[in-house]
Amino acid sequence: MSTATAPDIAAIVRQVISELNIAGTPSGARPAQVAAPVATASYAGANGVFGSVDEAVAAATEAFEQLERLGVEGRRKAIAHVRRISIDDAEELGRMEFAETKIGRLEHKIEKLKVLGEKVPGVEFMGSEVFSGDHGLAVIEHAPFGVIGAITPVTHSLPTIACNAVNMIAGGNTVVVNPHPSGRKVAAEGVRRFNAAIHRDIGIDNLVSLVAEPSLDTAASLFNHRGVKLICVTGGPAVAKAALQSSKRAIVAGPGNPPVVVDETADLDNAARSIIQGAAYDNNLLCIGEKQVFVVAAVFDAMMAAMERAGALRLNGQQVDALTKRAIVMAGEGAHRHPVPCKDLLGQDAALLAKAAGAAARDGLELVFGETDNDNPFVPVEQMMPFLPFVRCRDAEEAIRLAHESEHGFRHTAIIHSNNVRNMTRMGRLLDTTLFVKNGPSVAGLGLGGEGYLSFSIATPTGEGVTTPLTFTRQRRCTLVDDLRILGSPAAAR
Ligand code: NAD
C-alpha cells in the first residue's frame, strides 16, 4: 500500500477545489449546476452568437483570458468599436429593434444607441485609490470579476447590451447575455457586429457573447453556471426577484414606477414640458420615465392647462375610464392576481391610446393625460405607455405621501417640480430613491439634459445606482510596508 506524500495531497486538494470552483461562489457554496464548459476549442469566428449557455460561457471565458493579456489598451480599443457601431449603425439597428419589438418610438430607438455610444463611461472611469502614510503605501485597484451573466429587457434590447458591454469590458470582464426573447434578433445582430469589428482589430472574438434562443431555462442556466462570476439583471419584478434569490452575487437593475410631485411654487410651464419630455420618451418605456403625477389643488387646474399648452391631449373622465378598461388588465392566479398593462397598448403611440379612449388625436401627439382618483390602476401600475394619470392633492404633504405609496418602495426614481427646498428635501428623504430629479425631465437623471454619466442599467434594490465600469469590478488592495512613500516619514528616518 502506497502512502500519499505532502505534494500529492496538495495536488489532490487543488484538483478538488478547482472542480468545486469554490473561489467563484459566495461563502464557498457549491453552485446548483455544475455543467462544465470544456474550453479547449477556440470559439473565434462565432462573433458572439451561440446555441447554448455552455458554449457562450466557454467562449466568453476564452475571450476573458485573451483580454487580460492585452491590458487596458485592449479594452479601450474594443470599447471604441462598440461605441462606433452604436453611433454609425444607429439608424439601421434602431429600425431593426423597432420592427422586431414593435414597441416605443423609432426616433428614440435610434437616439438611445447614439447617446450610449457617446456618453456611457469606459476605461477613463477606471481609477485606483492610494493611501500614503507613515507606514508606506496601499493601492486599491479595481480588478475584473471574469465572465458576467447579463439578462436584458425588451424595452431597450440592444442599448442595454451595448451599454453593459462598454461598462463591463472597461472593467476588464467579458459578458454572456440572455436577451429578452422578443428582442433577441436585434441583440444577436448588434453582438455580431461588435465582435466582428473587435476581432478584426485586436484578434479577440466573443467579448460579448449571447444565447441565440433565450428562454427562462437558459436564464436559469446562466444564473447557475459555474463559469459565471457575477450576474447583472435589468428587468421587471420577476427577474429582479430571481436574481436576488440566486446563489451568486447579483447587480439588480429592477422595476420602477416613478411619481412626480408638482407643488404650488413650481414653474408650471417648465414642469409640463419636462413631464412630456420624460414620459413621452420612447412611449414611456424607460424605467425612469414619469408614470403618475400628484399636483397640489391650488395649482391643479393651472397645471392641466399648462400640459395642454405644452402639447399633451387631455382626456375627460369618460375617456379616462374607457382607456383604463382597455389598457390595464388582470394577470396571475389566486393571491398573485394583479393589474398589469395590456400587451397591445404597452409602448404604443399616444394617438393609439387617444383612439382607445374614444378621443380624436392630432398629428405629432406625444402624450395623453387626464385627472384620476388615487385608486385608478394607472397610479400603482408601471404602465409603460404615454398616458399619465394626474391626481389632485390637498397639499404638498399629501402629494408626497401618495407619491411615496405609488412608488412601492422600489427606491428607483422620483421627480419633483418645486421651488420650495423644504418640499424637495421632504420628498427626497421619504421616497429614498436612487434617482431624484428636481425641475427637469426624468432623463436628466441619466445625464441627458442634467449632469452625470449615462447607463441604461440602474441598480436599485442592490444599491449600485447608475452602473459604471467600477460596478463590475472587485477591489484589490496592494500594501507596501514602510517604503515607497517618498515624503519624509518616521520609518524613513530610522
Ligand atoms: P421583463 O422583466 O419582462 O424581462 C426582463 C428580462 O428578464 C428578459 O430577458 C426576460 O426574459 C427575463 N426574465 C423575466 N422573468 C424571468 C425569470 N423569472 N427568470 C429569469 N429571467 C427572467 O421586463 P421587460 O418588459 O423586458 O422590461 C421592462 C421592465 O424592466 C420594467 O419593469 C422596467 O422598469 C425594468 N427596467 C429597469 C431598468 C433599470 O435600470 N432599473 C432598465 C430597464 C428596464
Coordinates of C-alpha atoms and ligand atoms in Angstrom, one line a residue:
M1 CA 0.0 0.0 0.0
S2 CA 1.5 3.3 -1.0
T3 CA 1.3 6.4 1.2
A4 CA 0.4 9.8 -0.3
T5 CA 3.2 12.4 0.0
A6 CA 2.6 16.1 1.0
P7 CA 2.9 17.3 -2.6
D8 CA 0.5 14.6 -3.7
I9 CA -2.0 15.7 -1.1
A10 CA -1.6 19.3 -2.1
A11 CA -2.3 18.4 -5.8
I12 CA -5.4 16.4 -4.8
V13 CA -6.7 19.4 -2.8
R14 CA -6.0 21.8 -5.7
Q15 CA -7.9 19.5 -8.0
V16 CA -10.9 19.1 -5.7
I17 CA -11.1 22.9 -5.1
S18 CA -10.9 23.6 -8.8
E19 CA -13.7 21.1 -9.5
L20 CA -15.9 22.7 -6.9
N21 CA -14.9 26.2 -8.1
I22 CA -15.2 27.4 -4.5
A23 CA -13.5 30.7 -5.3
G24 CA -16.2 31.7 -7.8
T25 CA -19.2 31.3 -5.4
P26 CA -20.1 33.2 -2.3
S27 CA -19.4 31.6 1.1
G28 CA -17.9 28.7 -0.7
A29 CA -21.4 27.4 -1.6
R30 CA -21.5 24.8 -4.3
P31 CA -23.3 26.1 -7.4
A32 CA -26.6 24.4 -8.2
Q33 CA -25.5 23.5 -11.7
V34 CA -22.0 22.2 -12.4
A35 CA -22.1 21.6 -16.1
A36 CA -18.6 22.4 -17.2
P37 CA -17.7 24.3 -20.3
V38 CA -14.9 22.4 -22.0
A39 CA -12.8 25.4 -23.1
T40 CA -10.4 23.5 -25.3
A41 CA -11.6 24.6 -28.7
S42 CA -11.2 28.1 -30.0
Y43 CA -14.5 29.8 -30.4
A44 CA -13.1 32.5 -32.7
G45 CA -15.4 33.2 -35.7
A46 CA -18.7 32.7 -33.9
N47 CA -18.9 36.5 -33.4
G48 CA -20.6 36.0 -30.0
V49 CA -23.8 34.2 -31.1
F50 CA -24.2 30.7 -29.5
G51 CA -26.7 27.9 -29.4
S52 CA -26.2 27.1 -25.7
V53 CA -25.2 28.7 -22.5
D54 CA -22.3 26.3 -22.0
E55 CA -20.8 27.3 -25.4
A56 CA -21.4 31.0 -24.8
V57 CA -19.7 30.9 -21.3
A58 CA -16.8 28.8 -22.7
A59 CA -16.2 31.3 -25.5
A60 CA -16.5 34.3 -23.1
T61 CA -14.0 32.6 -20.7
E62 CA -11.6 32.2 -23.6
A63 CA -12.1 35.8 -24.6
F64 CA -11.6 37.0 -20.9
E65 CA -8.2 35.2 -20.8
Q66 CA -7.2 36.9 -24.1
L67 CA -8.4 40.3 -23.0
E68 CA -6.3 40.1 -19.8
R69 CA -3.2 39.8 -21.9
L70 CA -4.0 43.0 -23.9
G71 CA -4.4 45.2 -20.8
V72 CA -6.3 48.5 -20.6
E73 CA -5.3 49.4 -24.1
G74 CA -7.1 46.3 -25.5
R75 CA -10.2 47.2 -23.5
R76 CA -10.1 50.8 -24.9
K77 CA -9.9 49.5 -28.5
A78 CA -12.7 47.0 -28.0
I79 CA -15.0 49.6 -26.4
A80 CA -14.2 52.1 -29.3
H81 CA -15.8 49.6 -31.7
V82 CA -19.0 49.2 -29.6
R83 CA -19.3 53.0 -29.4
R84 CA -18.6 53.5 -33.1
I85 CA -21.1 50.8 -34.3
S86 CA -23.7 52.1 -31.8
I87 CA -23.4 55.5 -33.4
D88 CA -22.7 54.7 -37.1
D89 CA -25.3 51.9 -37.3
A90 CA -27.9 53.5 -35.0
E91 CA -30.4 54.1 -37.8
E92 CA -30.2 50.6 -39.2
L93 CA -30.1 48.8 -35.8
G94 CA -32.7 51.2 -34.3
R95 CA -35.1 50.3 -37.2
M96 CA -34.4 46.6 -36.7
E97 CA -35.2 46.9 -33.0
F98 CA -38.4 48.8 -33.6
A99 CA -39.5 46.3 -36.3
E100 CA -38.8 43.3 -34.0
T101 CA -40.1 44.6 -30.6
K102 CA -43.0 46.7 -32.0
I103 CA -42.9 49.0 -29.0
G104 CA -41.6 52.5 -28.4
R105 CA -40.7 55.2 -30.9
L106 CA -38.3 54.7 -33.8
E107 CA -36.5 58.1 -33.4
H108 CA -35.8 57.2 -29.8
K109 CA -34.6 53.7 -30.6
I110 CA -32.0 55.4 -32.8
E111 CA -31.2 58.1 -30.4
K112 CA -30.6 55.7 -27.5
L113 CA -28.0 53.9 -29.5
K114 CA -26.3 57.1 -30.4
V115 CA -26.2 58.6 -26.9
L116 CA -24.9 55.5 -25.3
G117 CA -22.1 55.4 -27.9
E118 CA -21.2 59.0 -26.8
K119 CA -21.9 59.0 -23.1
V120 CA -21.5 55.7 -21.3
P121 CA -18.3 55.7 -19.4
G122 CA -15.4 53.5 -20.4
V123 CA -11.8 52.9 -19.2
E124 CA -11.4 56.6 -18.3
F125 CA -13.6 55.8 -15.3
M126 CA -11.2 53.2 -14.0
G127 CA -9.0 54.9 -11.4
S128 CA -7.1 53.5 -8.4
E129 CA -7.1 54.9 -4.9
V130 CA -3.9 55.4 -2.9
F131 CA -3.3 55.7 0.8
S132 CA 0.1 57.1 1.5
G133 CA 1.2 57.5 5.2
D134 CA 3.8 56.8 7.8
H135 CA 3.6 53.0 7.1
G136 CA 4.2 53.2 3.4
L137 CA 1.7 52.8 0.6
A138 CA -1.6 51.0 0.0
V139 CA -3.1 51.0 -3.5
I140 CA -6.7 49.9 -4.2
E141 CA -7.0 48.6 -7.7
H142 CA -10.2 47.5 -9.4
A143 CA -10.0 44.1 -10.9
P144 CA -12.4 42.3 -13.2
F145 CA -14.7 39.5 -12.0
G146 CA -14.3 37.4 -15.2
V147 CA -17.4 36.3 -17.1
I148 CA -20.5 38.2 -16.2
G149 CA -24.0 36.8 -17.0
A150 CA -26.4 39.6 -18.1
I151 CA -30.2 39.5 -18.5
T152 CA -31.6 42.3 -20.6
P153 CA -35.1 43.8 -21.2
V154 CA -37.2 44.1 -24.3
T155 CA -37.7 47.9 -23.7
H156 CA -34.1 48.6 -24.8
S157 CA -32.8 45.4 -26.1
L158 CA -29.6 46.4 -27.9
P159 CA -28.9 49.6 -26.0
T160 CA -28.8 47.7 -22.7
I161 CA -26.4 45.1 -24.1
A162 CA -24.2 47.8 -25.7
C163 CA -24.1 49.8 -22.6
N164 CA -23.4 46.8 -20.4
A165 CA -20.7 45.8 -22.8
V166 CA -18.9 49.2 -22.6
N167 CA -19.1 49.2 -18.7
M168 CA -18.1 45.5 -18.3
I169 CA -15.3 45.4 -20.8
A170 CA -13.9 48.7 -19.3
G171 CA -13.8 46.8 -16.0
G172 CA -11.8 44.0 -17.8
N173 CA -14.7 41.5 -17.9
T174 CA -16.5 39.6 -20.7
V175 CA -20.2 39.1 -20.8
V176 CA -22.8 36.5 -21.8
V177 CA -26.2 37.9 -22.4
N178 CA -29.6 36.2 -22.2
P179 CA -31.6 38.8 -24.1
H180 CA -35.4 39.2 -23.9
P181 CA -36.8 36.7 -26.4
S182 CA -38.8 39.4 -28.1
G183 CA -35.6 41.4 -28.9
R184 CA -33.2 38.6 -29.5
K185 CA -32.7 39.1 -33.2
V186 CA -31.5 42.7 -33.0
A187 CA -29.5 41.7 -29.9
A188 CA -27.7 39.0 -32.0
E189 CA -27.2 41.3 -34.9
G190 CA -25.6 44.0 -32.7
V191 CA -23.4 41.5 -30.9
R192 CA -22.3 40.0 -34.2
R193 CA -21.2 43.4 -35.5
F194 CA -19.4 44.4 -32.2
N195 CA -17.5 41.1 -32.1
A196 CA -16.6 41.1 -35.8
A197 CA -15.1 44.5 -35.6
I198 CA -13.2 43.8 -32.3
H199 CA -11.9 40.5 -33.7
R200 CA -10.6 42.2 -36.8
D201 CA -8.8 44.9 -34.8
I202 CA -7.4 43.2 -31.7
G203 CA -7.8 39.5 -32.6
I204 CA -10.3 38.6 -29.8
D205 CA -13.8 37.3 -30.6
N206 CA -16.7 36.8 -28.2
L207 CA -16.0 39.5 -25.7
V208 CA -19.8 40.0 -25.8
S209 CA -21.5 36.6 -26.2
L210 CA -25.2 35.8 -26.4
V211 CA -27.6 33.0 -26.3
A212 CA -29.4 33.0 -29.6
E213 CA -32.6 31.4 -28.5
P214 CA -33.1 32.7 -24.9
S215 CA -35.7 31.4 -22.6
L216 CA -36.4 31.2 -18.8
D217 CA -34.4 27.9 -18.8
T218 CA -31.3 29.5 -20.4
A219 CA -31.6 32.4 -18.0
A220 CA -31.6 29.9 -15.1
S221 CA -28.6 28.1 -16.6
L222 CA -26.7 31.3 -16.8
F223 CA -27.6 32.2 -13.2
N224 CA -26.2 28.9 -12.0
H225 CA -23.3 28.4 -14.4
R226 CA -20.1 27.8 -12.6
G227 CA -18.2 29.8 -15.2
V228 CA -20.2 32.9 -14.5
K229 CA -18.8 35.0 -11.6
L230 CA -21.3 37.8 -11.4
I231 CA -24.9 38.4 -12.6
C232 CA -26.3 41.7 -13.9
V233 CA -30.1 41.7 -14.4
T234 CA -32.0 44.6 -16.0
G235 CA -35.8 44.0 -15.9
G236 CA -39.1 43.8 -14.1
P237 CA -40.2 42.3 -10.7
A238 CA -39.9 38.6 -11.6
V239 CA -36.4 38.6 -12.9
A240 CA -35.3 41.0 -10.2
K241 CA -36.6 38.6 -7.6
A242 CA -35.0 35.6 -9.3
A243 CA -31.6 37.4 -9.3
L244 CA -31.9 38.4 -5.7
Q245 CA -32.6 34.8 -4.7
S246 CA -29.7 33.5 -6.8
S247 CA -26.6 31.9 -5.1
K248 CA -24.3 34.3 -6.9
R249 CA -23.6 38.0 -6.3
A250 CA -26.1 40.0 -8.5
I251 CA -26.3 43.6 -9.6
V252 CA -30.0 44.1 -10.0
A253 CA -31.5 46.9 -12.1
G254 CA -35.1 46.4 -11.1
P255 CA -38.5 47.9 -12.0
G256 CA -39.7 51.4 -11.2
N257 CA -42.9 53.4 -11.1
P258 CA -41.6 57.0 -10.9
P259 CA -44.0 59.5 -9.4
V260 CA -44.0 63.3 -10.0
V261 CA -45.0 65.9 -7.5
V262 CA -45.9 69.4 -8.6
D263 CA -46.4 71.9 -5.8
E264 CA -47.7 75.5 -5.7
T265 CA -44.2 77.0 -6.1
A266 CA -43.4 75.2 -9.4
D267 CA -42.8 76.8 -12.7
L268 CA -45.8 75.1 -14.3
D269 CA -44.8 75.5 -17.9
N270 CA -41.3 74.0 -17.3
A271 CA -43.0 71.2 -15.3
A272 CA -45.4 70.5 -18.2
R273 CA -42.6 70.5 -20.8
S274 CA -40.4 68.3 -18.6
I275 CA -43.1 65.8 -17.9
I276 CA -44.0 65.4 -21.6
Q277 CA -40.3 65.1 -22.5
G278 CA -39.7 62.3 -19.9
A279 CA -42.9 60.4 -20.1
A280 CA -43.3 60.5 -23.9
Y281 CA -39.7 59.4 -24.5
D282 CA -39.9 56.0 -26.3
N283 CA -43.6 56.0 -25.4
N284 CA -42.8 55.8 -21.7
L285 CA -40.8 52.6 -21.8
L286 CA -38.0 54.0 -19.7
C287 CA -37.9 52.6 -16.2
I288 CA -37.1 56.2 -15.0
G289 CA -39.9 57.8 -17.1
E290 CA -42.7 59.8 -15.3
K291 CA -45.6 57.4 -14.6
Q292 CA -48.1 59.3 -12.3
V293 CA -48.4 62.9 -11.3
F294 CA -49.6 64.4 -7.9
V295 CA -50.4 68.1 -8.1
V296 CA -51.5 70.3 -5.2
A297 CA -55.0 71.6 -5.5
A298 CA -54.0 75.2 -5.6
V299 CA -52.3 74.8 -9.0
F300 CA -54.1 71.7 -10.3
D301 CA -56.2 73.4 -12.9
A302 CA -53.4 75.7 -14.0
M303 CA -51.1 72.6 -14.3
M304 CA -53.6 70.8 -16.5
A305 CA -53.8 73.9 -18.7
A306 CA -50.0 74.1 -18.9
M307 CA -49.9 70.4 -20.0
E308 CA -52.4 71.3 -22.9
R309 CA -50.3 74.3 -23.8
A310 CA -47.2 72.2 -24.0
G311 CA -48.9 69.9 -26.5
A312 CA -50.4 66.9 -24.5
L313 CA -54.0 65.8 -25.1
R314 CA -56.3 66.0 -22.1
L315 CA -58.9 63.2 -21.8
N316 CA -62.2 63.8 -20.0
G317 CA -63.4 61.5 -17.2
Q318 CA -65.4 59.2 -19.5
Q319 CA -62.4 58.9 -21.9
V320 CA -60.0 58.1 -19.0
D321 CA -62.4 55.3 -17.8
A322 CA -62.6 53.9 -21.3
L323 CA -58.8 53.9 -21.6
T324 CA -58.3 52.4 -18.2
K325 CA -60.6 49.5 -19.0
R326 CA -58.7 48.8 -22.3
A327 CA -55.2 49.4 -21.0
I328 CA -54.9 47.7 -17.6
V329 CA -55.8 44.1 -17.3
M330 CA -55.5 41.4 -14.6
A331 CA -52.8 38.8 -14.7
G332 CA -51.7 35.9 -12.4
E333 CA -53.7 33.5 -10.4
G334 CA -55.3 33.5 -6.9
A335 CA -53.4 35.6 -4.4
H336 CA -50.9 36.6 -7.1
R337 CA -53.6 38.2 -9.3
H338 CA -52.7 41.8 -10.0
P339 CA -53.2 44.5 -12.6
V340 CA -50.7 44.9 -15.5
P341 CA -50.5 46.9 -18.7
C342 CA -52.2 45.2 -21.6
K343 CA -49.7 44.0 -24.2
D344 CA -51.3 45.5 -27.2
L345 CA -51.1 49.1 -25.8
L346 CA -47.8 48.8 -24.0
G347 CA -45.2 51.1 -25.6
Q348 CA -47.7 52.2 -28.3
D349 CA -48.2 55.8 -29.6
A350 CA -50.2 58.4 -27.8
A351 CA -52.5 58.6 -30.9
L352 CA -53.5 54.9 -30.4
L353 CA -54.2 55.5 -26.7
A354 CA -56.4 58.5 -27.6
K355 CA -58.3 56.3 -30.1
A356 CA -58.7 53.6 -27.5
A357 CA -60.1 56.3 -25.2
G358 CA -62.6 57.5 -27.8
A359 CA -60.8 60.8 -28.4
A360 CA -59.5 62.4 -31.6
A361 CA -55.7 62.7 -31.8
R362 CA -53.9 65.2 -33.8
D363 CA -50.6 64.7 -35.7
G364 CA -47.4 64.7 -33.7
L365 CA -49.3 63.9 -30.4
E366 CA -46.8 62.6 -27.8
L367 CA -48.7 62.2 -24.6
V368 CA -52.3 61.9 -23.3
F369 CA -53.2 62.6 -19.7
G370 CA -56.2 63.1 -17.5
E371 CA -57.4 63.6 -14.0
T372 CA -57.9 60.3 -12.0
D373 CA -58.5 59.3 -8.4
N374 CA -55.6 57.9 -6.5
D375 CA -57.2 54.5 -6.7
N376 CA -57.2 54.4 -10.5
P377 CA -55.0 51.4 -11.6
F378 CA -52.8 53.7 -13.7
V379 CA -51.4 55.1 -10.5
P380 CA -49.9 51.9 -9.0
V381 CA -49.2 50.1 -12.3
E382 CA -46.0 50.7 -14.2
Q383 CA -48.0 51.3 -17.4
M384 CA -45.1 51.9 -19.9
M385 CA -47.4 53.8 -22.3
P386 CA -47.8 57.5 -22.9
F387 CA -50.8 58.2 -20.7
L388 CA -50.3 59.8 -17.3
P389 CA -52.8 60.0 -14.5
F390 CA -52.9 63.3 -12.7
V391 CA -54.1 63.2 -9.0
R392 CA -55.4 66.3 -7.3
C393 CA -53.9 66.6 -3.8
R394 CA -54.8 68.7 -0.8
D395 CA -51.3 70.0 -0.3
A396 CA -47.6 69.1 -0.8
E397 CA -47.6 66.8 2.2
E398 CA -50.4 64.7 0.8
A399 CA -48.8 64.7 -2.7
I400 CA -45.5 63.5 -1.3
R401 CA -47.3 60.8 0.7
L402 CA -49.2 59.5 -2.2
A403 CA -46.1 59.6 -4.4
H404 CA -44.3 57.5 -1.9
E405 CA -47.1 54.9 -1.8
S406 CA -47.2 54.7 -5.6
E407 CA -43.5 54.0 -5.8
H408 CA -44.0 50.7 -3.9
G409 CA -40.6 51.1 -2.1
F410 CA -38.7 50.2 -5.3
R411 CA -36.4 53.2 -4.4
H412 CA -35.9 53.7 -8.2
T413 CA -36.8 57.2 -9.4
A414 CA -38.8 60.2 -8.3
I415 CA -39.3 63.7 -9.7
I416 CA -40.5 67.0 -8.1
H417 CA -41.3 70.4 -9.6
S418 CA -40.9 73.0 -6.9
N419 CA -39.0 76.0 -5.7
N420 CA -39.6 75.1 -2.1
V421 CA -36.4 73.4 -0.8
R422 CA -38.3 72.1 2.2
N423 CA -40.7 70.1 0.0
M424 CA -37.8 68.8 -2.1
T425 CA -36.0 67.7 1.0
R426 CA -39.0 66.0 2.5
M427 CA -39.7 64.1 -0.7
G428 CA -36.1 63.2 -1.2
R429 CA -35.9 61.8 2.3
L430 CA -39.3 59.9 2.3
L431 CA -39.0 58.3 -1.1
D432 CA -35.3 57.5 -0.7
T433 CA -35.0 56.8 -4.4
T434 CA -31.8 56.1 -6.5
L435 CA -32.6 59.0 -8.8
F436 CA -34.3 62.1 -7.6
V437 CA -34.8 64.8 -10.2
K438 CA -35.9 68.3 -9.5
N439 CA -37.3 70.8 -12.0
G440 CA -36.4 68.8 -15.1
P441 CA -37.4 65.7 -17.1
S442 CA -36.6 62.2 -15.6
V443 CA -34.0 61.7 -18.4
A444 CA -31.9 64.5 -16.8
G445 CA -31.2 62.0 -14.0
L446 CA -29.2 59.9 -16.6
G447 CA -27.1 62.9 -17.7
L448 CA -29.4 63.7 -20.6
G449 CA -30.0 67.3 -20.0
G450 CA -28.6 67.0 -16.5
E451 CA -25.1 66.4 -15.1
G452 CA -23.6 62.9 -14.7
Y453 CA -23.0 59.9 -16.8
L454 CA -25.3 57.5 -18.7
S455 CA -26.2 53.9 -18.2
F456 CA -29.4 52.0 -19.1
S457 CA -28.9 49.7 -16.1
I458 CA -29.8 51.5 -12.8
A459 CA -29.1 49.1 -10.0
T460 CA -31.9 49.8 -7.5
P461 CA -32.5 47.0 -4.9
T462 CA -28.8 46.1 -4.8
G463 CA -27.8 49.8 -4.5
E464 CA -25.0 50.3 -7.0
G465 CA -27.1 53.1 -8.7
V466 CA -26.4 54.1 -12.3
T467 CA -23.9 51.5 -13.3
T468 CA -20.3 52.3 -14.3
P469 CA -17.2 50.2 -15.1
L470 CA -16.4 50.2 -11.4
T471 CA -19.8 48.5 -10.6
F472 CA -18.3 45.4 -12.4
T473 CA -15.0 45.2 -10.5
R474 CA -13.6 43.8 -7.4
Q475 CA -11.4 45.8 -5.1
R476 CA -7.9 44.5 -4.5
R477 CA -5.5 46.2 -2.1
C478 CA -1.7 46.1 -2.6
T479 CA 0.2 47.1 0.5
L480 CA 3.9 48.0 0.7
V481 CA 5.1 48.4 4.3
D482 CA 7.3 51.4 5.2
D483 CA 8.6 52.0 1.6
L484 CA 7.8 54.0 -1.5
R485 CA 6.2 56.9 0.4
I486 CA 8.7 59.4 -0.8
L487 CA 7.7 62.1 1.6
G488 CA 9.6 62.0 4.9
S489 CA 8.2 59.5 7.5
P490 CA 9.3 58.1 10.9
A491 CA 10.2 54.8 9.1
A492 CA 12.4 56.6 6.6
A493 CA 14.2 58.4 9.5
R494 CA 15.1 55.1 11.1
Ligands
NAD1 P1 -39.1 41.6 -18.0 O1 -38.9 41.5 -16.5 O2 -40.3 41.0 -18.6 O3 -37.9 40.9 -18.8 C1 -36.6 41.3 -18.5 C2 -35.7 40.1 -18.8 O4 -35.8 39.2 -17.7 C3 -36.0 39.4 -20.0 O5 -34.7 39.0 -20.6 C4 -36.8 38.2 -19.6 O6 -36.7 37.1 -20.5 C5 -36.1 37.9 -18.3 N1 -36.9 37.2 -17.3 C6 -38.2 37.5 -16.9 N2 -38.6 36.7 -15.9 C7 -37.5 36.0 -15.5 C8 -37.3 35.0 -14.5 N3 -38.2 34.6 -13.7 N4 -36.0 34.4 -14.5 C9 -35.1 34.8 -15.4 N5 -35.3 35.7 -16.3 C10 -36.5 36.3 -16.4 O7 -39.0 43.2 -18.4 P2 -39.1 43.9 -19.7 O8 -40.6 44.1 -20.1 O9 -38.2 43.3 -20.7 O10 -38.6 45.3 -19.3 C11 -39.3 46.3 -18.5 C12 -39.1 46.2 -17.1 O11 -37.7 46.3 -16.8 C13 -39.8 47.3 -16.3 O12 -40.2 46.8 -15.1 C14 -38.7 48.3 -16.1 O13 -38.9 49.2 -15.0 C15 -37.5 47.4 -15.9 N6 -36.2 48.1 -16.3 C16 -35.4 48.5 -15.3 C17 -34.2 49.2 -15.7 C18 -33.3 49.7 -14.6 O14 -32.2 50.1 -15.0 N7 -33.5 49.6 -13.3 C19 -33.9 49.4 -17.0 C20 -34.8 49.0 -18.0 C21 -36.0 48.3 -17.6

